[in-house]
Coordinates of C-alpha atoms in Angstrom, one line a residue:
Chain A
X3 CA 25.5 21.4 -156.9
X4 CA 24.0 24.8 -156.6
X5 CA 22.1 23.4 -153.6
X6 CA 25.4 22.6 -151.9
X7 CA 26.7 26.1 -152.6
X8 CA 23.6 27.8 -151.3
X9 CA 23.8 25.7 -148.1
X10 CA 27.4 26.6 -147.7
X11 CA 26.7 30.3 -148.1
X12 CA 23.9 30.3 -145.7
X13 CA 26.0 28.8 -142.9
X14 CA 28.4 31.5 -141.4
X15 CA 30.9 28.9 -140.2
X16 CA 31.2 27.5 -143.6
X17 CA 31.5 30.9 -145.3
X18 CA 34.4 31.7 -142.9
X19 CA 36.1 28.4 -143.8
X20 CA 35.6 29.1 -147.5
X21 CA 37.1 32.6 -147.2
X22 CA 40.1 31.4 -145.2
X23 CA 40.5 28.3 -147.4
X24 CA 40.5 30.2 -150.7
X25 CA 43.1 32.7 -149.4
X26 CA 45.3 30.0 -147.9
X27 CA 45.1 27.9 -151.1
X28 CA 46.1 30.9 -153.2
X29 CA 49.1 31.7 -151.0
X30 CA 50.2 28.1 -150.6
X31 CA 50.1 27.5 -154.4
X32 CA 52.1 30.6 -155.2
X33 CA 54.8 29.8 -152.7
X34 CA 54.6 26.2 -153.6
X35 CA 55.9 26.7 -157.1
X36 CA 59.1 28.2 -155.7
X37 CA 59.4 25.6 -152.9
X38 CA 58.9 22.6 -155.1
X39 CA 61.4 23.9 -157.8
X40 CA 64.0 24.7 -155.1
X41 CA 63.6 21.1 -153.8
X42 CA 62.2 22.5 -150.5
X43 CA 58.9 20.7 -150.6
X44 CA 59.5 18.9 -147.4
X45 CA 60.1 22.1 -145.5
X46 CA 56.4 22.8 -145.8
X47 CA 55.7 19.4 -144.4
X48 CA 58.2 19.8 -141.5
X49 CA 56.7 23.2 -140.6
X50 CA 53.2 21.9 -140.4
X51 CA 54.3 19.3 -137.8
X52 CA 56.1 22.1 -135.9
X53 CA 52.8 24.0 -136.1
X54 CA 51.0 21.1 -134.6
X55 CA 53.4 20.9 -131.7
X56 CA 53.1 24.6 -131.0
X57 CA 49.2 24.6 -131.2
X58 CA 49.0 21.6 -128.8
X59 CA 51.4 23.2 -126.3
X60 CA 49.6 26.5 -126.5
X61 CA 46.2 24.9 -125.9
X62 CA 47.4 22.9 -123.0
X63 CA 49.0 26.0 -121.4
X64 CA 45.8 28.0 -122.3
X65 CA 47.5 30.6 -124.4
X66 CA 46.1 31.9 -127.7
X67 CA 47.2 29.3 -130.2
X68 CA 48.0 31.6 -133.2
X69 CA 50.1 33.8 -131.0
X70 CA 52.3 30.9 -130.1
X71 CA 52.2 29.0 -133.4
X72 CA 53.2 31.8 -135.7
X73 CA 56.5 32.8 -134.1
X74 CA 57.4 29.2 -133.4
X75 CA 56.8 28.1 -136.9
X76 CA 58.7 31.1 -138.3
X77 CA 61.6 30.3 -136.1
X78 CA 61.5 26.7 -137.3
X79 CA 61.4 27.9 -140.9
X80 CA 64.6 29.9 -140.5
X81 CA 66.3 27.0 -138.7
X82 CA 65.4 24.6 -141.4
X83 CA 66.6 27.0 -144.1
X84 CA 69.9 27.4 -142.3
X85 CA 70.4 23.7 -141.7
X86 CA 69.7 22.8 -145.3
X87 CA 72.1 25.5 -146.6
X88 CA 75.1 24.9 -144.4
X89 CA 74.9 21.2 -144.6
X90 CA 76.2 19.9 -141.2
X91 CA 73.0 17.8 -141.0
X92 CA 71.6 17.1 -144.4
X93 CA 68.3 18.9 -145.2
X94 CA 66.0 15.9 -145.4
X95 CA 67.3 14.5 -142.1
X96 CA 67.0 17.8 -140.4
X97 CA 63.4 18.1 -141.5
X98 CA 62.6 14.6 -140.3
X99 CA 64.3 15.4 -137.0
X100 CA 62.4 18.6 -136.4
X101 CA 59.0 17.5 -137.6
X102 CA 58.9 14.2 -135.6
X103 CA 60.4 16.0 -132.6
X104 CA 57.7 18.7 -132.6
X105 CA 55.0 16.1 -133.2
X106 CA 56.2 14.1 -130.2
X107 CA 56.3 17.2 -127.9
X108 CA 52.8 18.1 -129.0
X109 CA 51.3 14.7 -128.3
X110 CA 53.1 14.5 -125.0
X111 CA 51.8 17.9 -123.9
X112 CA 48.2 16.9 -124.7
X113 CA 48.4 13.5 -123.0
X114 CA 50.1 14.8 -119.9
X115 CA 47.7 17.6 -119.3
X116 CA 44.7 16.7 -117.0
X117 CA 41.3 18.2 -117.4
X118 CA 42.0 19.8 -120.8
X119 CA 39.7 18.6 -123.4
X120 CA 41.7 18.7 -126.6
X121 CA 40.6 17.1 -129.7
X122 CA 43.9 16.0 -131.2
X123 CA 42.1 14.6 -134.2
X124 CA 41.0 18.1 -135.3
X125 CA 44.5 19.4 -135.0
X126 CA 45.9 16.6 -137.1
X127 CA 43.3 16.3 -139.8
X128 CA 41.6 19.7 -139.6
X129 CA 38.1 20.9 -138.9
X130 CA 35.9 23.4 -140.5
X131 CA 34.2 24.6 -137.3
X132 CA 37.6 25.5 -135.8
X133 CA 37.8 28.6 -137.9
X134 CA 36.8 31.5 -135.7
X135 CA 36.0 35.1 -136.6
X136 CA 39.4 36.4 -135.6
X137 CA 41.0 33.7 -137.7
X138 CA 39.2 35.1 -140.7
X139 CA 40.5 38.6 -140.0
X140 CA 44.1 37.4 -139.5
X141 CA 43.9 35.2 -142.6
X142 CA 42.8 38.0 -144.8
X143 CA 45.5 40.4 -143.6
X144 CA 48.3 37.8 -143.8
X145 CA 47.1 36.5 -147.2
X146 CA 47.1 40.0 -148.6
X147 CA 50.6 40.5 -147.3
X148 CA 51.7 37.2 -149.0
X149 CA 50.0 38.1 -152.3
X150 CA 51.5 41.6 -152.3
X151 CA 55.0 40.4 -151.6
X152 CA 54.7 37.7 -154.2
X153 CA 53.6 40.0 -156.9
X154 CA 56.0 42.7 -155.9
X155 CA 59.1 40.4 -155.7
X156 CA 58.0 38.1 -158.5
X157 CA 61.0 38.7 -160.8
X158 CA 63.4 38.2 -157.9
X159 CA 61.6 35.1 -156.8
X160 CA 62.0 33.7 -160.3
X161 CA 65.7 34.6 -160.5
X162 CA 66.4 33.0 -157.1
X163 CA 64.3 29.9 -157.8
X164 CA 65.9 29.3 -161.2
X165 CA 69.6 30.0 -160.3
X166 CA 70.7 30.9 -156.8
X167 CA 74.4 31.2 -157.7
X168 CA 73.7 33.6 -160.6
X169 CA 71.4 35.7 -158.5
X170 CA 74.0 35.9 -155.8
X171 CA 76.8 36.7 -158.2
X172 CA 74.9 39.6 -159.7
X173 CA 74.3 41.2 -156.3
X174 CA 70.9 39.7 -155.4
X175 CA 70.1 39.5 -151.7
X176 CA 69.5 35.8 -152.0
X177 CA 69.5 34.9 -148.4
X178 CA 67.1 37.7 -147.6
X179 CA 64.6 36.5 -150.2
X180 CA 65.0 32.9 -149.1
X181 CA 64.1 34.1 -145.6
X182 CA 61.1 36.0 -147.0
X183 CA 59.8 32.9 -148.7
X184 CA 60.3 30.8 -145.6
X185 CA 58.5 33.5 -143.5
X186 CA 55.6 33.6 -145.9
X187 CA 55.4 29.9 -146.0
X188 CA 55.4 29.6 -142.2
X189 CA 52.6 32.1 -142.0
X190 CA 50.5 30.4 -144.7
X191 CA 50.9 27.0 -143.0
X192 CA 49.8 28.3 -139.6
X193 CA 46.7 29.9 -141.0
X194 CA 45.8 26.9 -143.1
X195 CA 46.5 24.3 -140.5
X196 CA 43.3 24.6 -138.5
X197 CA 41.2 24.0 -141.5
X198 CA 43.3 21.4 -143.4
X199 CA 45.0 19.7 -140.4
X200 CA 48.7 19.7 -139.8
X201 CA 49.1 16.3 -141.5
X202 CA 47.5 17.5 -144.8
X203 CA 48.3 21.2 -145.1
X204 CA 51.5 20.7 -147.1
X205 CA 49.4 19.1 -149.9
X206 CA 48.2 22.7 -150.7
X207 CA 51.8 23.7 -151.3
X208 CA 52.9 20.7 -153.4
X209 CA 50.0 19.4 -155.4
X210 CA 49.0 22.5 -157.5
X211 CA 52.6 23.2 -158.4
X212 CA 53.3 19.6 -159.4
X213 CA 50.0 19.5 -161.4
X214 CA 50.8 22.6 -163.3
X215 CA 54.4 21.5 -164.1
X216 CA 53.1 18.5 -166.0
X217 CA 51.4 20.7 -168.6
X218 CA 52.8 24.3 -168.5
X219 CA 56.2 25.3 -169.6
X220 CA 56.9 28.8 -168.5
X221 CA 57.3 30.0 -164.9
X222 CA 54.5 32.5 -165.2
X223 CA 52.0 30.0 -166.7
X224 CA 52.9 27.4 -164.0
X225 CA 52.4 30.0 -161.3
X226 CA 49.0 31.2 -162.6
X227 CA 47.9 27.6 -163.2
X228 CA 48.9 26.6 -159.7
X229 CA 46.9 29.4 -158.2
X230 CA 43.8 28.5 -160.3
X231 CA 44.2 24.7 -159.6
X232 CA 44.6 25.3 -155.9
X233 CA 41.5 27.5 -155.5
X234 CA 39.3 25.2 -157.6
X235 CA 40.4 22.0 -155.9
X236 CA 39.8 23.7 -152.6
X237 CA 36.2 24.7 -153.5
X238 CA 35.4 21.3 -155.0
X239 CA 37.0 19.5 -152.0
X240 CA 34.9 21.6 -149.6
X241 CA 31.7 20.9 -151.5
X242 CA 32.4 17.1 -151.4
X243 CA 33.3 17.4 -147.8
X244 CA 29.9 19.0 -147.1
X245 CA 27.9 16.7 -149.4
X246 CA 29.3 13.5 -148.0
X247 CA 30.0 14.7 -144.5
X248 CA 33.7 13.9 -145.0
X249 CA 36.6 15.7 -143.3
X250 CA 37.5 18.8 -145.2
X251 CA 41.3 18.4 -145.5
X252 CA 41.1 14.8 -146.7
X253 CA 38.5 15.7 -149.3
X254 CA 40.7 18.4 -150.7
X255 CA 43.7 16.1 -150.9
X256 CA 41.6 13.5 -152.8
X257 CA 40.4 16.2 -155.3
X258 CA 44.1 17.2 -155.7
X259 CA 45.1 13.6 -156.4
X260 CA 42.4 13.5 -159.1
X261 CA 43.6 16.8 -160.5
X262 CA 47.2 15.5 -160.6
X263 CA 46.1 12.4 -162.5
X264 CA 44.3 14.6 -165.0
X265 CA 47.2 16.9 -165.5
X266 CA 49.5 14.0 -165.8
X267 CA 47.5 12.5 -168.6
X268 CA 47.1 15.9 -170.4
X269 CA 50.9 16.4 -170.0
X270 CA 51.6 13.0 -171.6
X271 CA 49.3 13.8 -174.6
X272 CA 50.5 17.4 -175.1
X273 CA 54.2 16.7 -174.8
X274 CA 54.2 13.7 -177.0
Chain B
X20 CA 94.3 50.8 -164.1
X21 CA 93.3 47.2 -165.1
X22 CA 89.8 45.9 -165.1
X23 CA 90.6 43.5 -162.2
X24 CA 93.8 43.5 -160.2
X25 CA 94.5 40.7 -157.7
X26 CA 97.1 41.4 -155.1
X27 CA 98.7 38.7 -152.9
X28 CA 95.5 36.9 -152.6
X29 CA 95.2 34.1 -150.1
X30 CA 92.0 32.1 -150.1
X31 CA 90.8 29.2 -148.0
X32 CA 88.0 26.7 -148.3
X33 CA 86.6 25.2 -145.1
X34 CA 89.7 26.5 -143.2
X35 CA 92.2 24.9 -145.5
X36 CA 94.3 27.3 -147.5
X37 CA 93.8 26.6 -151.2
X38 CA 95.5 29.5 -152.8
X39 CA 98.4 31.6 -151.5
X40 CA 99.8 34.9 -152.6
X41 CA 98.2 34.9 -156.0
X42 CA 98.9 37.9 -158.2
X43 CA 97.4 38.6 -161.6
X44 CA 95.5 41.2 -163.5
X45 CA 92.9 41.3 -166.2
X46 CA 93.0 44.1 -168.7
X47 CA 90.0 45.3 -170.6
X48 CA 89.6 43.1 -173.7
X49 CA 91.5 40.2 -172.3
X50 CA 90.6 36.6 -172.8
X51 CA 91.9 34.9 -169.6
X52 CA 91.7 31.1 -169.1
X53 CA 92.0 29.8 -165.6
X54 CA 93.2 26.2 -165.8
X55 CA 94.2 23.7 -163.1
X56 CA 93.5 20.4 -161.5
X57 CA 90.5 19.8 -159.2
X58 CA 91.3 21.1 -155.8
X59 CA 93.7 23.7 -157.0
X60 CA 91.4 26.5 -155.9
X61 CA 89.7 27.5 -159.2
X62 CA 86.2 27.4 -157.8
X63 CA 87.2 29.3 -154.7
X64 CA 88.9 32.0 -156.9
X65 CA 85.7 32.3 -158.9
X66 CA 83.7 32.9 -155.7
X67 CA 86.2 35.5 -154.6
X68 CA 86.0 37.3 -158.0
X69 CA 82.2 37.4 -157.6
X70 CA 82.6 38.8 -154.1
X71 CA 80.9 35.8 -152.7
X72 CA 83.9 34.9 -150.6
X73 CA 86.1 37.1 -148.5
X74 CA 89.9 36.7 -149.1
X75 CA 91.9 35.6 -146.1
X76 CA 94.6 38.0 -147.1
X77 CA 95.2 40.3 -150.1
X78 CA 92.8 42.3 -152.2
X79 CA 90.8 42.1 -155.4
X80 CA 90.5 45.6 -157.0
X81 CA 88.0 46.5 -159.7
X82 CA 89.0 49.3 -162.1
X83 CA 87.6 51.1 -165.1
X84 CA 84.3 51.6 -163.4
X85 CA 83.5 47.9 -163.1
X86 CA 81.1 47.3 -160.3
X87 CA 80.9 44.1 -158.2
X88 CA 77.5 43.2 -159.5
X89 CA 78.3 43.9 -163.2
X90 CA 80.1 40.6 -163.9
X91 CA 78.2 38.4 -166.3
X92 CA 78.4 35.1 -164.7
X93 CA 77.8 31.7 -166.3
X94 CA 77.6 29.2 -163.5
X95 CA 77.7 25.5 -163.8
X96 CA 74.2 24.1 -164.4
X97 CA 72.4 22.4 -161.5
X98 CA 70.4 19.3 -161.9
X99 CA 67.2 21.1 -160.7
X100 CA 67.6 23.5 -163.6
X101 CA 67.4 20.8 -166.3
X102 CA 63.8 20.2 -165.6
X103 CA 62.8 23.8 -164.7
X104 CA 59.6 25.1 -166.3
X105 CA 60.7 28.5 -167.6
X106 CA 60.6 30.1 -171.0
X107 CA 63.8 31.1 -172.7
X108 CA 62.8 34.7 -172.5
X109 CA 62.1 34.5 -168.8
X110 CA 65.5 33.1 -168.1
X111 CA 67.4 35.6 -170.3
X112 CA 65.6 38.7 -169.0
X113 CA 66.4 37.7 -165.4
X114 CA 69.9 38.7 -166.2
X115 CA 68.8 42.3 -166.1
X116 CA 67.8 42.1 -162.4
X117 CA 71.1 43.4 -161.1
X118 CA 70.6 46.9 -162.5
X119 CA 67.1 47.4 -161.3
X120 CA 67.1 47.5 -157.5
X121 CA 63.7 47.2 -155.8
X122 CA 61.5 48.0 -158.8
X123 CA 59.1 45.1 -159.4
X124 CA 58.7 44.8 -163.2
X125 CA 61.0 45.0 -166.2
X126 CA 61.2 48.2 -168.2
X127 CA 61.0 48.4 -172.0
X128 CA 64.8 49.0 -172.2
X129 CA 65.5 45.8 -170.3
X130 CA 63.1 43.8 -172.5
X131 CA 65.0 45.2 -175.5
X132 CA 68.4 44.3 -174.0
X133 CA 67.1 40.7 -173.5
X134 CA 65.8 40.5 -177.1
X135 CA 69.0 42.0 -178.5
X136 CA 71.2 39.5 -176.6
X137 CA 69.0 36.6 -177.8
X138 CA 69.4 37.8 -181.3
X139 CA 73.2 38.1 -180.9
X140 CA 73.4 34.5 -179.8
X141 CA 71.1 33.2 -182.4
X142 CA 68.4 32.0 -180.0
X143 CA 65.6 34.4 -180.9
X144 CA 63.4 31.7 -182.4
X145 CA 63.6 29.8 -179.1
X146 CA 62.1 32.8 -177.2
X147 CA 58.9 31.0 -176.1
X148 CA 60.3 27.5 -175.9
X149 CA 60.7 25.9 -172.5
X150 CA 64.2 25.9 -171.1
X151 CA 63.9 22.2 -170.1
X152 CA 63.2 21.1 -173.7
X153 CA 66.3 22.5 -175.1
X154 CA 69.5 20.7 -175.9
X155 CA 72.6 21.2 -173.7
X156 CA 74.2 23.5 -176.2
X157 CA 71.0 25.6 -176.5
X158 CA 70.7 25.8 -172.8
X159 CA 74.3 27.1 -172.5
X160 CA 73.5 29.8 -175.1
X161 CA 70.4 30.9 -173.1
X162 CA 72.5 31.2 -169.9
X163 CA 75.1 33.1 -171.9
X164 CA 72.5 35.5 -173.1
X165 CA 71.4 36.0 -169.5
X166 CA 75.0 36.7 -168.5
X167 CA 75.3 39.3 -171.3
X168 CA 72.2 41.0 -169.9
X169 CA 74.0 41.4 -166.6
X170 CA 77.2 43.0 -168.0
X171 CA 78.6 45.3 -170.6
X172 CA 82.2 44.6 -169.7
X173 CA 83.1 41.2 -168.3
X174 CA 82.0 37.6 -168.6
X175 CA 83.0 35.0 -166.1
X176 CA 82.4 31.4 -167.4
X177 CA 82.7 28.4 -165.1
X178 CA 83.4 25.2 -167.0
X179 CA 81.0 26.2 -169.7
X180 CA 81.4 23.2 -172.0
X181 CA 80.9 20.4 -169.5
X182 CA 78.7 17.8 -171.0
X183 CA 78.6 19.2 -174.5
X184 CA 79.6 17.2 -177.5
X185 CA 82.7 18.2 -179.5
X186 CA 80.9 20.0 -182.3
X187 CA 78.7 22.0 -180.0
X188 CA 81.8 22.7 -177.8
X189 CA 83.7 24.1 -180.8
X190 CA 80.7 26.3 -181.8
X191 CA 80.5 27.5 -178.2
X192 CA 84.2 28.5 -178.1
X193 CA 83.8 30.4 -181.4
X194 CA 80.8 32.3 -180.0
X195 CA 82.9 33.3 -176.9
X196 CA 85.7 34.4 -179.2
X197 CA 83.3 36.5 -181.2
X198 CA 81.9 38.1 -178.0
X199 CA 85.5 38.8 -176.9
X200 CA 86.3 40.4 -180.2
X201 CA 83.4 42.7 -179.7
X202 CA 85.1 44.1 -176.7
X203 CA 83.8 42.1 -173.8
X204 CA 86.5 40.8 -171.5
X205 CA 86.4 37.0 -170.8
X206 CA 87.5 35.0 -167.8
X207 CA 86.9 31.3 -168.4
X208 CA 87.6 28.5 -166.0
X209 CA 88.2 25.3 -167.9
X210 CA 89.7 21.8 -167.8
X211 CA 90.3 22.0 -171.5
X212 CA 94.0 23.1 -171.9
X213 CA 93.9 22.8 -175.7
X214 CA 91.0 25.3 -175.9
X215 CA 92.7 27.6 -173.4
X216 CA 95.9 27.7 -175.5
X217 CA 93.9 28.1 -178.7
X218 CA 91.7 31.0 -177.7
X219 CA 93.0 32.8 -174.6
X220 CA 95.6 35.6 -174.7
X221 CA 96.5 35.1 -171.0
X222 CA 96.5 32.0 -168.9
X223 CA 96.4 31.5 -165.2
X224 CA 97.4 27.9 -164.4
X225 CA 96.8 26.9 -160.8
X226 CA 98.5 24.0 -159.0
X227 CA 98.5 23.1 -155.4
X228 CA 101.9 24.5 -154.6
X229 CA 102.5 27.2 -157.3
X230 CA 100.9 28.9 -160.2
X231 CA 101.6 30.4 -163.6
X232 CA 100.3 33.7 -164.9
X233 CA 101.3 35.2 -168.2
X234 CA 100.8 35.4 -171.9
X235 CA 99.5 32.3 -173.8
X236 CA 102.9 32.0 -175.7
X237 CA 104.9 32.0 -172.5
X238 CA 102.6 29.4 -171.0
X239 CA 103.1 27.1 -174.0
X240 CA 106.9 27.2 -173.5
X241 CA 106.7 26.8 -169.7
X242 CA 106.9 23.5 -167.8
X243 CA 103.4 24.2 -166.6
X244 CA 102.0 23.4 -170.1
X245 CA 104.0 20.2 -170.2
X246 CA 102.8 19.0 -166.8
X247 CA 99.2 20.0 -167.5
X248 CA 99.4 18.4 -170.9
X249 CA 100.6 15.1 -169.6
X250 CA 98.1 15.2 -166.8
X251 CA 95.2 15.8 -169.1
X252 CA 96.5 13.4 -171.7
X253 CA 96.2 10.7 -169.1
X254 CA 92.6 11.6 -168.6
X255 CA 92.1 11.1 -172.3
X256 CA 90.7 14.5 -173.0
X257 CA 93.4 16.3 -174.8
X258 CA 96.1 14.3 -176.6
X259 CA 98.6 17.0 -177.5

């Protein structure tokens, strides 16, 4: 085990992936608690598909992928939030519409372009070596912003997650905070997507929160537990990925499944 | 000046007018019950009182220094809340948020307000329990404590006894009456005409075409009470 860790730390590409991964896991887990409790889990999934579409199109057109993906995913996040709140098209249908639409556009863009060597597989399922030095810098900055916002607005995020109508009635700027959460989620997804793959990134949002809710009973303890679970499952997943030469995203998801099973069992025993 | 004065209020819901030229006022210390059938515009009126909905015509004036965000609101529970992982204390203290602006953490004074209100409603021993593990009646008390943290003057309760059994319902009404007797004005939306006539001093009865506003006694003698009584008797809720 220590051998694996020393190996990871002596390979710059892996160290970069580890840094980005830990920061993304942390952000995703914190936002995930609110998203899961607000019944918005699928928004994360929808956004990652939009991210895939944006990345694919950007690569084909030879533009910097992050520069395209971040604004597009943010726009999609606002759109999804609007659609699910005003209810002309029901939220779940809207998400399915947008996510499959973006996926379709992305795949078309890649297959119609000649001479561009794009590895769709790495976009869909993630790849450790795709994390560049500039990705690391951007990730650190964005992650710090997400963490700061989350801590600073924690009490408001709780109030809005628990009871939107009460928060609104007592003068809370509910739609502004909802947009903030959507914005932070969009950013987190784009950063994490290269590493985890667009098919698997939303697991970072959903699993830690669901695990923690099996066992813990207050919002604060669920939030802290999610952050811890998320970072640990990421590190363990990455070590497994390295040891067995398995894809990183899939390894992390499998570790999360195991963690969920564990939390589920503990929850059953504790809450008897 | 009254606490709330509603003048010629016209409200619409999805472009359909639900309430026209509504006039009523709430004095400090009142216990007003808003009764009426589904679709009579009660929920829309609640939204308007909370400034979440703009009136088509007319005005809602707040007097005696009551600010828009100082109404202690007890909304109907959502299904997501029933399984929400939050401690009772976390829920109650979130009622203090309206008075704190951008500052990120709660002050000692706000923590005390939360504890005092929990004491008042007899839920102090539930402080660290999880909201989702409580009974329906306990959950309503927690939400009531939160509403009290948000106000010193006015509580607005939206169908607060839905889903509670008769004994818990009676206890809850007594609690509201006690809070009212301590000087907090109550506005309660309810289906329960017998409770309205038992506790309220004023009644606003909304129907699709007209409305009644006045003292409880006048309401009992009006044909509104009759109509409402028969209507509700048919539903099997209130026999008298």
